[in-house]
Coordinates of C-alpha atoms in Angstrom, one line a residue:
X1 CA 77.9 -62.1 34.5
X2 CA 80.1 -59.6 32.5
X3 CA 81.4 -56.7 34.2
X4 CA 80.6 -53.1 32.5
X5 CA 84.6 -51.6 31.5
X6 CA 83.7 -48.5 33.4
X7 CA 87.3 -48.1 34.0
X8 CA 90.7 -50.5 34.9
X9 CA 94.0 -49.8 36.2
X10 CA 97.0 -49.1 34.8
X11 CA 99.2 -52.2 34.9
X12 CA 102.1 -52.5 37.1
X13 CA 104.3 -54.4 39.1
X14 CA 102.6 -53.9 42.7
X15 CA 104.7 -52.5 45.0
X16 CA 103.4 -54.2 48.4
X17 CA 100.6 -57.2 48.6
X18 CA 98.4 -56.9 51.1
X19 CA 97.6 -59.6 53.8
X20 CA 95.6 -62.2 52.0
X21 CA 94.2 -63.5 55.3
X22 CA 91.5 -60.5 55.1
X23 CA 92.0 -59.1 51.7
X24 CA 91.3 -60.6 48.2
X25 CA 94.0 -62.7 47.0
X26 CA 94.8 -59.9 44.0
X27 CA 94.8 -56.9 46.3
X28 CA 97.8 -54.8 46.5
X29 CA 99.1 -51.2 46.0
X30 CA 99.9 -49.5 42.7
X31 CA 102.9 -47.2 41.7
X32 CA 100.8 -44.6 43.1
X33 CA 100.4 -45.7 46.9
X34 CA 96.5 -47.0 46.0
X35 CA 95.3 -49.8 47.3
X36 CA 93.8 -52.0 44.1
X37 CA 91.1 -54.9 44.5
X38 CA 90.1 -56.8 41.5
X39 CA 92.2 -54.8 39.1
X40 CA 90.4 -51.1 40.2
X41 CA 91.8 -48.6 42.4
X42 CA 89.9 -48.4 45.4
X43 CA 90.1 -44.3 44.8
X44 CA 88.8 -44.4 41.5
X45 CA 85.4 -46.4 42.6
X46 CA 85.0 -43.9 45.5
X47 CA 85.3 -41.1 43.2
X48 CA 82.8 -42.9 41.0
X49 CA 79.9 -44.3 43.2
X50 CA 80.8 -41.8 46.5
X51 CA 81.0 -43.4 50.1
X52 CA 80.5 -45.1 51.9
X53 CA 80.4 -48.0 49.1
X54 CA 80.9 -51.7 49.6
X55 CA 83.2 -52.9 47.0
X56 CA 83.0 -57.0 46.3
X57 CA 85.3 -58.7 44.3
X58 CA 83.8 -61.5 42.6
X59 CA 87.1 -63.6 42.0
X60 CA 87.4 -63.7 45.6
X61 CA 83.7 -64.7 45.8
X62 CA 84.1 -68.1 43.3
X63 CA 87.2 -68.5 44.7
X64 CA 86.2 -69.2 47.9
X65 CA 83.4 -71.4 46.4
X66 CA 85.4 -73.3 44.5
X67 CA 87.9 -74.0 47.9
X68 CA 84.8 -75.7 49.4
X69 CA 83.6 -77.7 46.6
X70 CA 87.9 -78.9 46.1
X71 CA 87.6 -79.8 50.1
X72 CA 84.4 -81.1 50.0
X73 CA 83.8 -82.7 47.4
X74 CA 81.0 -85.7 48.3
X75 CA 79.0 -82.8 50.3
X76 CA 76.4 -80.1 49.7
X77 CA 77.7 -76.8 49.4
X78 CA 74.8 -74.4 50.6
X79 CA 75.8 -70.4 50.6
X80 CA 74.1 -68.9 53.7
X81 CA 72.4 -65.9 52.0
X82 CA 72.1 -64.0 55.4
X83 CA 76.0 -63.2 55.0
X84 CA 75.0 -61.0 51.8
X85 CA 72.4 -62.1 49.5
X86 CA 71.8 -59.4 45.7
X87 CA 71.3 -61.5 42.6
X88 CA 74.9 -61.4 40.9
X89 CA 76.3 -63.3 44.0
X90 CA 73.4 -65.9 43.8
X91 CA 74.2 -66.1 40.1
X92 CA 78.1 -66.2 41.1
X93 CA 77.5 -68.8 43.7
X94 CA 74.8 -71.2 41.5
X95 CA 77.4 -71.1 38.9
X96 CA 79.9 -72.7 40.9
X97 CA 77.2 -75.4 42.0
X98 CA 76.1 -74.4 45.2
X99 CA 72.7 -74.1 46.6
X100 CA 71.3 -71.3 48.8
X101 CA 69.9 -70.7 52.0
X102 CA 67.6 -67.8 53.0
X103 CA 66.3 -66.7 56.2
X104 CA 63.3 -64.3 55.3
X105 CA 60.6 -63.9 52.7
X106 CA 62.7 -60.9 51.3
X107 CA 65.8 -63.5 51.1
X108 CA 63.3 -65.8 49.7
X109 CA 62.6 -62.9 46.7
X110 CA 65.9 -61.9 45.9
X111 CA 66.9 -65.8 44.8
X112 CA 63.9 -66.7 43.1
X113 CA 64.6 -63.2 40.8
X114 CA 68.1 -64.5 40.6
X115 CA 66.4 -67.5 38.6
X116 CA 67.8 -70.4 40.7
X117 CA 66.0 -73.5 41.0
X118 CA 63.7 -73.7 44.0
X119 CA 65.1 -77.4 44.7
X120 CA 68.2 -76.0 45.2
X121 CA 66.8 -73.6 48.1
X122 CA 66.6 -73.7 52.2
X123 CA 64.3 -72.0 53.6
X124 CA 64.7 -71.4 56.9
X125 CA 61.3 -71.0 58.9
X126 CA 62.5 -68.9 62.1
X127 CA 60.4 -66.1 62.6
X128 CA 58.6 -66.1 59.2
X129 CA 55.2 -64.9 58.7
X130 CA 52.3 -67.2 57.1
X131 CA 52.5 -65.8 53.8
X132 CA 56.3 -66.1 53.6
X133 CA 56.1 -69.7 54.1
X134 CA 52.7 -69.8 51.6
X135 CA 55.3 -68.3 49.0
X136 CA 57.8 -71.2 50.2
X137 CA 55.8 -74.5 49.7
X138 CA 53.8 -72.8 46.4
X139 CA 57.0 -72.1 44.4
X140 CA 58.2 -75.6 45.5
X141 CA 61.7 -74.9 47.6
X142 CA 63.9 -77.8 48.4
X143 CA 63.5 -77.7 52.2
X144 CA 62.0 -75.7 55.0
X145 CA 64.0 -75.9 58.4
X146 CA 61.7 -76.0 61.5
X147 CA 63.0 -75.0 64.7
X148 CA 60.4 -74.7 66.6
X149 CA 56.7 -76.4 67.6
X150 CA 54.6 -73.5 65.7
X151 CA 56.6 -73.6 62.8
X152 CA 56.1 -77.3 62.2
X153 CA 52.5 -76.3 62.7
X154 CA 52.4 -73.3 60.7
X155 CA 54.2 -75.5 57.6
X156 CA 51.4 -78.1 58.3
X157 CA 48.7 -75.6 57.7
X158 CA 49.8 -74.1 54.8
X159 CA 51.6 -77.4 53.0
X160 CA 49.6 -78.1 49.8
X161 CA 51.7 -81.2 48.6
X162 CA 54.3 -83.7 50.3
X163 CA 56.9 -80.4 51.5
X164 CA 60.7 -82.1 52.6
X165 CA 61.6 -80.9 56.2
X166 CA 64.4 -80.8 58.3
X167 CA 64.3 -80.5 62.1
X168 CA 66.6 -78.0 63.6
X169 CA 68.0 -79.4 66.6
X170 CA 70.5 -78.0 69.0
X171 CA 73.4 -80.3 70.2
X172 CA 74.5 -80.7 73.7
X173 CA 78.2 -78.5 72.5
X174 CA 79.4 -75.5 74.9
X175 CA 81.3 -73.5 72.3
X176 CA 83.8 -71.5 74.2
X177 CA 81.1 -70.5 76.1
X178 CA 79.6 -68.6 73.5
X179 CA 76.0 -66.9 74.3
X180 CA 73.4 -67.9 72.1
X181 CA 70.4 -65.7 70.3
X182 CA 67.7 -66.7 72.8
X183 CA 65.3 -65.6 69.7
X184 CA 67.2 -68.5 66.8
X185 CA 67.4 -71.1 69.5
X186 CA 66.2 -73.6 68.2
X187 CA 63.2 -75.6 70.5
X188 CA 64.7 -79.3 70.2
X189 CA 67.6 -80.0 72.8
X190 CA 68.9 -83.6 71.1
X191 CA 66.7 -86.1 73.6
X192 CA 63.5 -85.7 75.2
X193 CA 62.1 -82.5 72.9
X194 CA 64.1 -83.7 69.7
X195 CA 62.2 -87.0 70.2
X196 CA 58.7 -85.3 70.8
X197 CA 59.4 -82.9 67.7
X198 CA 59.9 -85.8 65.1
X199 CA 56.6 -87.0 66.5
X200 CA 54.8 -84.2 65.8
X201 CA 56.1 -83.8 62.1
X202 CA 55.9 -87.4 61.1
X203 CA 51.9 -87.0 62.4
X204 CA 51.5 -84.2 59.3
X205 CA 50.8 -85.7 56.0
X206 CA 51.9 -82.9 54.2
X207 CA 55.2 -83.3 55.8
X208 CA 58.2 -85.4 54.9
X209 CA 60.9 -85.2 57.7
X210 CA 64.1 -86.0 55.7
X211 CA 66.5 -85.2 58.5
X212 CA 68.4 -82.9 60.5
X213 CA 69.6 -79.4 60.6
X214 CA 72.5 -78.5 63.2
X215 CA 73.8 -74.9 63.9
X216 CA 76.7 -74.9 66.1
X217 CA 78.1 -71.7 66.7
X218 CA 79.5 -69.0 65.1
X219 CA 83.3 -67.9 64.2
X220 CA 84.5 -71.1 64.8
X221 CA 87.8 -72.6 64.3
X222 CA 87.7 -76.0 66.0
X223 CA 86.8 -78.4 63.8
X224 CA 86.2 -81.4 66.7
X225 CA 83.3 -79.1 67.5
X226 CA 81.4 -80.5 64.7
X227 CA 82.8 -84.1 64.7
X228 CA 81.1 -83.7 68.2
X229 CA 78.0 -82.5 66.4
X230 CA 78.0 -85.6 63.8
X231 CA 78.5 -88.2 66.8
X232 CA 74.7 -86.2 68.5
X233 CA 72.9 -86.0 65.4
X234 CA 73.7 -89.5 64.4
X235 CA 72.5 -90.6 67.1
X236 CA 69.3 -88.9 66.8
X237 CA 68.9 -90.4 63.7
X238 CA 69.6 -93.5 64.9
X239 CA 67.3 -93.1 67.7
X240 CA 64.1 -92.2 65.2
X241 CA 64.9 -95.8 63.3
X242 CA 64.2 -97.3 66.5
X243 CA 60.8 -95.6 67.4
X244 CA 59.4 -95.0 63.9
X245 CA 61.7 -97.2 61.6
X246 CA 62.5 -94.4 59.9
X247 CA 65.6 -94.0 58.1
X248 CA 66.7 -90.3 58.0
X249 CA 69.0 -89.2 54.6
X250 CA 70.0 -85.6 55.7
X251 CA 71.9 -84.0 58.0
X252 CA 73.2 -80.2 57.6
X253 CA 75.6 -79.4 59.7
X254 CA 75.2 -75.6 59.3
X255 CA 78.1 -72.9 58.5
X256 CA 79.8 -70.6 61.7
X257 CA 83.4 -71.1 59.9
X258 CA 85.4 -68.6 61.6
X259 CA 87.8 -66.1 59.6
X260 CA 90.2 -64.0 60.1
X261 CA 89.2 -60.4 60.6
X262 CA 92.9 -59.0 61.4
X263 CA 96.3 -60.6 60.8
X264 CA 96.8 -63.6 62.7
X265 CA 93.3 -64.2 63.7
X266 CA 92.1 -68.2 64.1
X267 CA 90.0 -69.2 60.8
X268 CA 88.6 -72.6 59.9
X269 CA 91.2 -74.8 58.2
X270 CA 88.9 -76.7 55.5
X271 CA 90.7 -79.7 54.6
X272 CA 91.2 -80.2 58.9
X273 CA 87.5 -79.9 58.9
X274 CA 86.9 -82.3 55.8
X275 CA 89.1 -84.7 57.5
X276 CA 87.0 -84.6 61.1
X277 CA 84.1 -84.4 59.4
X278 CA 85.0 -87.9 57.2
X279 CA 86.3 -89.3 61.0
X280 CA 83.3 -88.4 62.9
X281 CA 81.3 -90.0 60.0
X282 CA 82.7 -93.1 59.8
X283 CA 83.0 -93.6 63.7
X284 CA 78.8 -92.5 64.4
X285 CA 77.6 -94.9 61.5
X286 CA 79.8 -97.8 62.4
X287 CA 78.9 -96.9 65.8
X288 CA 75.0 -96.9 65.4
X289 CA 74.9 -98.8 62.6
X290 CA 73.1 -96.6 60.5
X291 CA 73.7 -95.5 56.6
X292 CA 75.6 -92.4 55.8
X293 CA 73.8 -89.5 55.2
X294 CA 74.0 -87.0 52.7
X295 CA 76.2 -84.5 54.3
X296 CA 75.2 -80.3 53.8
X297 CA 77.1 -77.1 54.9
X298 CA 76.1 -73.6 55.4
X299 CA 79.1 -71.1 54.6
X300 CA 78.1 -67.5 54.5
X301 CA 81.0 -65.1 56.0
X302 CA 83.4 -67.9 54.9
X303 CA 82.3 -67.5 51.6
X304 CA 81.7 -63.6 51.1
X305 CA 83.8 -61.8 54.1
X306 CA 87.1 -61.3 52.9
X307 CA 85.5 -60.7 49.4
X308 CA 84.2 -57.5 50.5
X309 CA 85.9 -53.8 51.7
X310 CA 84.2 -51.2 52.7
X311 CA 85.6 -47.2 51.7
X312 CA 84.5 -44.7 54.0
X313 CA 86.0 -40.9 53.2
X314 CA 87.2 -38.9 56.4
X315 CA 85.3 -35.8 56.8
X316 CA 87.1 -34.3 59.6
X317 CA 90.1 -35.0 62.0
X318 CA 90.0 -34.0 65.4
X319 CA 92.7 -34.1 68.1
X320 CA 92.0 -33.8 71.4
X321 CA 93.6 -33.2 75.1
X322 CA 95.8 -36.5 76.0
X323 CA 96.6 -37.0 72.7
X324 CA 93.7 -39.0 71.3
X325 CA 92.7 -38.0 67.8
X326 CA 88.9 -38.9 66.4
X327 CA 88.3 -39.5 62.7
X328 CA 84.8 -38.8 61.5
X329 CA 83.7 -40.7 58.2
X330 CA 80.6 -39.9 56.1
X331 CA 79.4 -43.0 57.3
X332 CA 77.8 -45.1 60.7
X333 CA 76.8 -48.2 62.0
X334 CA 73.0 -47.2 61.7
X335 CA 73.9 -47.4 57.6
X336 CA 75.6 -51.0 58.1
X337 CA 79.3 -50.1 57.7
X338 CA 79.9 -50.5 61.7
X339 CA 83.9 -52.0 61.0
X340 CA 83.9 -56.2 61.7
X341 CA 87.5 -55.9 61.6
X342 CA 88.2 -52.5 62.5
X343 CA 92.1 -52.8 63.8
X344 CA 92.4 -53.2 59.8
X345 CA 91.4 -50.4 58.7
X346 CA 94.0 -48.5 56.5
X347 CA 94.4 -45.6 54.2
X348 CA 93.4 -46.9 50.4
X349 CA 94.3 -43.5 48.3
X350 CA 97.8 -42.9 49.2
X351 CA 100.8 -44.5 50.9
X352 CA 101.5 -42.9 54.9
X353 CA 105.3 -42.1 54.6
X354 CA 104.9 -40.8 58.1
X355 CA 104.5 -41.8 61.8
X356 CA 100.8 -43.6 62.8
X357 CA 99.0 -42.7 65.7
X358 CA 96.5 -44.6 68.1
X359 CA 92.7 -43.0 66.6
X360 CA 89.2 -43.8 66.4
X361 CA 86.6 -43.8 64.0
X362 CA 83.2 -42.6 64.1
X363 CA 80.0 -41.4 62.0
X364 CA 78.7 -38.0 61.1
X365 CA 76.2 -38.5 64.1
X366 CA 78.9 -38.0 66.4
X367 CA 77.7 -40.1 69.0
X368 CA 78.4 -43.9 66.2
X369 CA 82.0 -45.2 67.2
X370 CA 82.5 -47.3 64.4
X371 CA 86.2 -48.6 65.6
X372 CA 88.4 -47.1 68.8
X373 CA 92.4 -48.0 69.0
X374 CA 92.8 -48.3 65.8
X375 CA 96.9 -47.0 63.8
X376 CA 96.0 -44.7 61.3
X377 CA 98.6 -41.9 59.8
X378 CA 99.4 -39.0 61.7
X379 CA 99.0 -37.2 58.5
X380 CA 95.3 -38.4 57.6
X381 CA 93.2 -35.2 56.8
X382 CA 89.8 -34.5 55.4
X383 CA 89.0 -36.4 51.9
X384 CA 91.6 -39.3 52.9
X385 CA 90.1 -42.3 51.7
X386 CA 90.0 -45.3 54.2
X387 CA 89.1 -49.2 53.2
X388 CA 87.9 -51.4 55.7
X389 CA 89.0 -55.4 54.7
X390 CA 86.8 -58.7 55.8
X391 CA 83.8 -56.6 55.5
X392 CA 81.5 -58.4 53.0
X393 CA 79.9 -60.4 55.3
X394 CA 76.7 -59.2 57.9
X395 CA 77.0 -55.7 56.4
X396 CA 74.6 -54.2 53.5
X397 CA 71.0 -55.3 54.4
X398 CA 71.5 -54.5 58.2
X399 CA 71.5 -51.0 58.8
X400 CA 68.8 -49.3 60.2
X401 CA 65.9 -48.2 58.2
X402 CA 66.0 -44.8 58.7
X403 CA 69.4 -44.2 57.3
X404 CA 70.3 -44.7 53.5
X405 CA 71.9 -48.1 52.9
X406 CA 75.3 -48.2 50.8
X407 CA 75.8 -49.7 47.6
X408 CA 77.5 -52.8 46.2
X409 CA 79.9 -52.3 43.7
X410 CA 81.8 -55.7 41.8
X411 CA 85.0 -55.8 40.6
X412 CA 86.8 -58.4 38.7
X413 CA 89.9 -58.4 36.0
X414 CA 90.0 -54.3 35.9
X415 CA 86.1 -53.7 35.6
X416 CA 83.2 -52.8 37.9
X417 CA 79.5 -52.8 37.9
X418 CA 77.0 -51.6 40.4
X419 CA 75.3 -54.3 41.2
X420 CA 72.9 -52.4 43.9
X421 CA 72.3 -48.9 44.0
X422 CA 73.0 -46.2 47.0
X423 CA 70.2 -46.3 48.6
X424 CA 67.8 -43.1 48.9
X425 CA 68.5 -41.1 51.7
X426 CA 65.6 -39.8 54.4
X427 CA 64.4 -36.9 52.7
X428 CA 64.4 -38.6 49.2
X429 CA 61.6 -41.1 50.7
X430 CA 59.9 -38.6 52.7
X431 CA 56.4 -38.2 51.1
X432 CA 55.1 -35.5 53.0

């Protein structure tokens, strides 16, 4: 896609880079004190577009594409569109030769307009209606994932020609004890209901069970997590040769690659996941005797997350008894710009030659803490700009729908497009 020249920055030797860990690889400060992504000054877009505005830099983006495909490289690379799905980044990520997963019909829309090729879509069947999954199987998607025993019969009803499944399956893992979305868990424990699932699909003619799907966790940086994964689901394969002699060719292992929100968080090392992944592998086939599958992986928020920052302008400073200051922003969580990584928020339109002090953040409501404990300048005042890093991911699409939504903007080699539009605020939509 080329970028409208709207405006770019002056060049300069930068005077400080920023962490890398949670900003894009190019960010750093001019001779002014402003923080620059992809080439722009973060102050110019804001004066542009307004706040809050979520700006993506689409070098990051194919960067971090590419750094799977390089790790990677005998596996299917599938961008979980949940993370952030508008057309330019399914045109970014298709042009680096990934596929894409959606999770709803509206998902589902937003990539077919992008013009990919259906084959190259999952669609995942959680919670969707019967016409979302007509609009599935009619434009021809690659494969539907079925967690559940009303999906599979939902698909079966509305199937018109041989539609490729996978069965989402849970594996017998206790990640860190993390809690689970009672509402996404999938229905098939690996065993007794995993066994009684496969049943039910293979008895649908319209339905070709091709393999597995596997969702392990989320933010996760132990890669033995999903060599543990590999050994369960292997087995399960192996198990439906025995019963049906049935050879299953797929097995997506899902995405849940942890990074870093703040300096010196844990993140997913790729290559020590490549090389479990290659282990665990080997060790299941040899082990079961079965043939290797075709290997698929779901990145979203490693692919998007630290491609993204959010601006958010400060409206008002307040200090109060006890010496804790509160820094309202003309933003909230009900638009979608609640901080992931809010200990990084920093000021983007100057340099602080001062002192910081301990503050939090909140949102014109009053009542929206967006980020508490956070070290911002004792000197911050009204139309201070602050940029929040690592925020691309689980951000624009889910703010509330009463509340205006913010817009994308892309930067890349000094330039910058709006690539969605702010939103229209209550009263704009109000037809009364």
């Amino acid at each position: 896609m080329t970028l409208l020249d709207l405006f770019s920055s002056t060049p300069s030797v930068p005077a400080t880079r920023l962490d890398t860990a949670i900003w894009p690889r190019d960010s750093h400060y001019d001779e002014s004190g402003r923080i620059v992504v992809g080439g722009v000054a973060l102050a110019d877009i804001a004066e542009r577009y307004g706040t809050a505005t979520m700006v993506l830099d689409e070098h990051e983006v194919r960067g971090r594409c590419r750094a799977y495909r390089k790790a990677f490289p005998e596996t299917e690379i599938v961008y979980a569109g949940q993370a952030l799905l508008v057309r330019a980044v399914v045109n970014w990520v298709t042009d680096e030769g990934l596929s894409v997963a959606v999770h709803s019909s509206d998902e589902l829309d937003v990539a077919l307009a992008a013009g990919i090729d259906p084959k190259r879509i999952i669609m995942h069947g959680n919670r969707e209606s019967f016409d979302a999954l007509v609009t599935a199987v009619d434009c021809h998607v690659g494969r539907i994932v079925a967690g559940s025993l009303a999906e599979i019969n939902l698909l079966a009803a509305v199937a018109t020609h041989p539609q490729r499944v996978l069965l989402r399956l849970s594996a017998d893992i206790d990640v860190d004890g993390q809690p689970t979305d009672i509402a996404r868990r999938p229905d098939f424990p690996v065993g007794a209901a995993a066994a009684a699932a496969v049943e039910q699909v293979l008895s649908k003619p319209m339905l070709d069970l091709i393999g597995f799907h596997c969702q392990v966790g989320s933010q996760i940086y132990n890669p033995d997590y999903y060599g543990e994964a590999i050994r369960q689901m292997v087995a399960e394969m192996a198990q439906v040769r025995h019963d049906h002699g049935r050879i299953l060719t797929d097995l997506d292992l899902g995405g849940g690659h942890a990074v870093a929100y703040r300096s010196g968080d844990a993140e997913m090392n790729l290559n020590e996941l490549a090389a479990i992944l290659e282990d665990a592998l080997d060790a299941a086939c040899a082990r079961q005797r079965f043939p290797r599958p075709n290997i698929a992986l779901e990145p979203g928020r490693g692919i998007v997350a630290r491609a993204g920052v959010t601006l958010l302008r400060v409206c008002s400073v307040k200090h109060h008894d006890g010496g804790h200051t509160c820094v309202i922003v003309d933003s909230g969580a009900r638009a979608g710009t609640r901080p992931a990584a809010p200990a990084a928020t920093v000021l983007a339109n100057r340099r602080a030659a001062g002192p910081h002090r301990t503050a939090s953040v909140a949102g014109r409501a009053g009542n929206e803490i967006l980020a508490t404990d956070i070290r911002l300048p004792a000197d911050l005042r009204p139309g201070d700009l602050l940029a929040v890093p690592c925020s691309g991911a689980y951000q624009h699409g889910h703010a509330q729908s009463d509340t205006a939504r913010l817009p994308v903007i892309a930067v890349d080699s000094g330039r910058c497009v709006e690539l969605v539009r702010r939103e229209p605020d209550m009263l704009d939509r109000d037809a009364g």
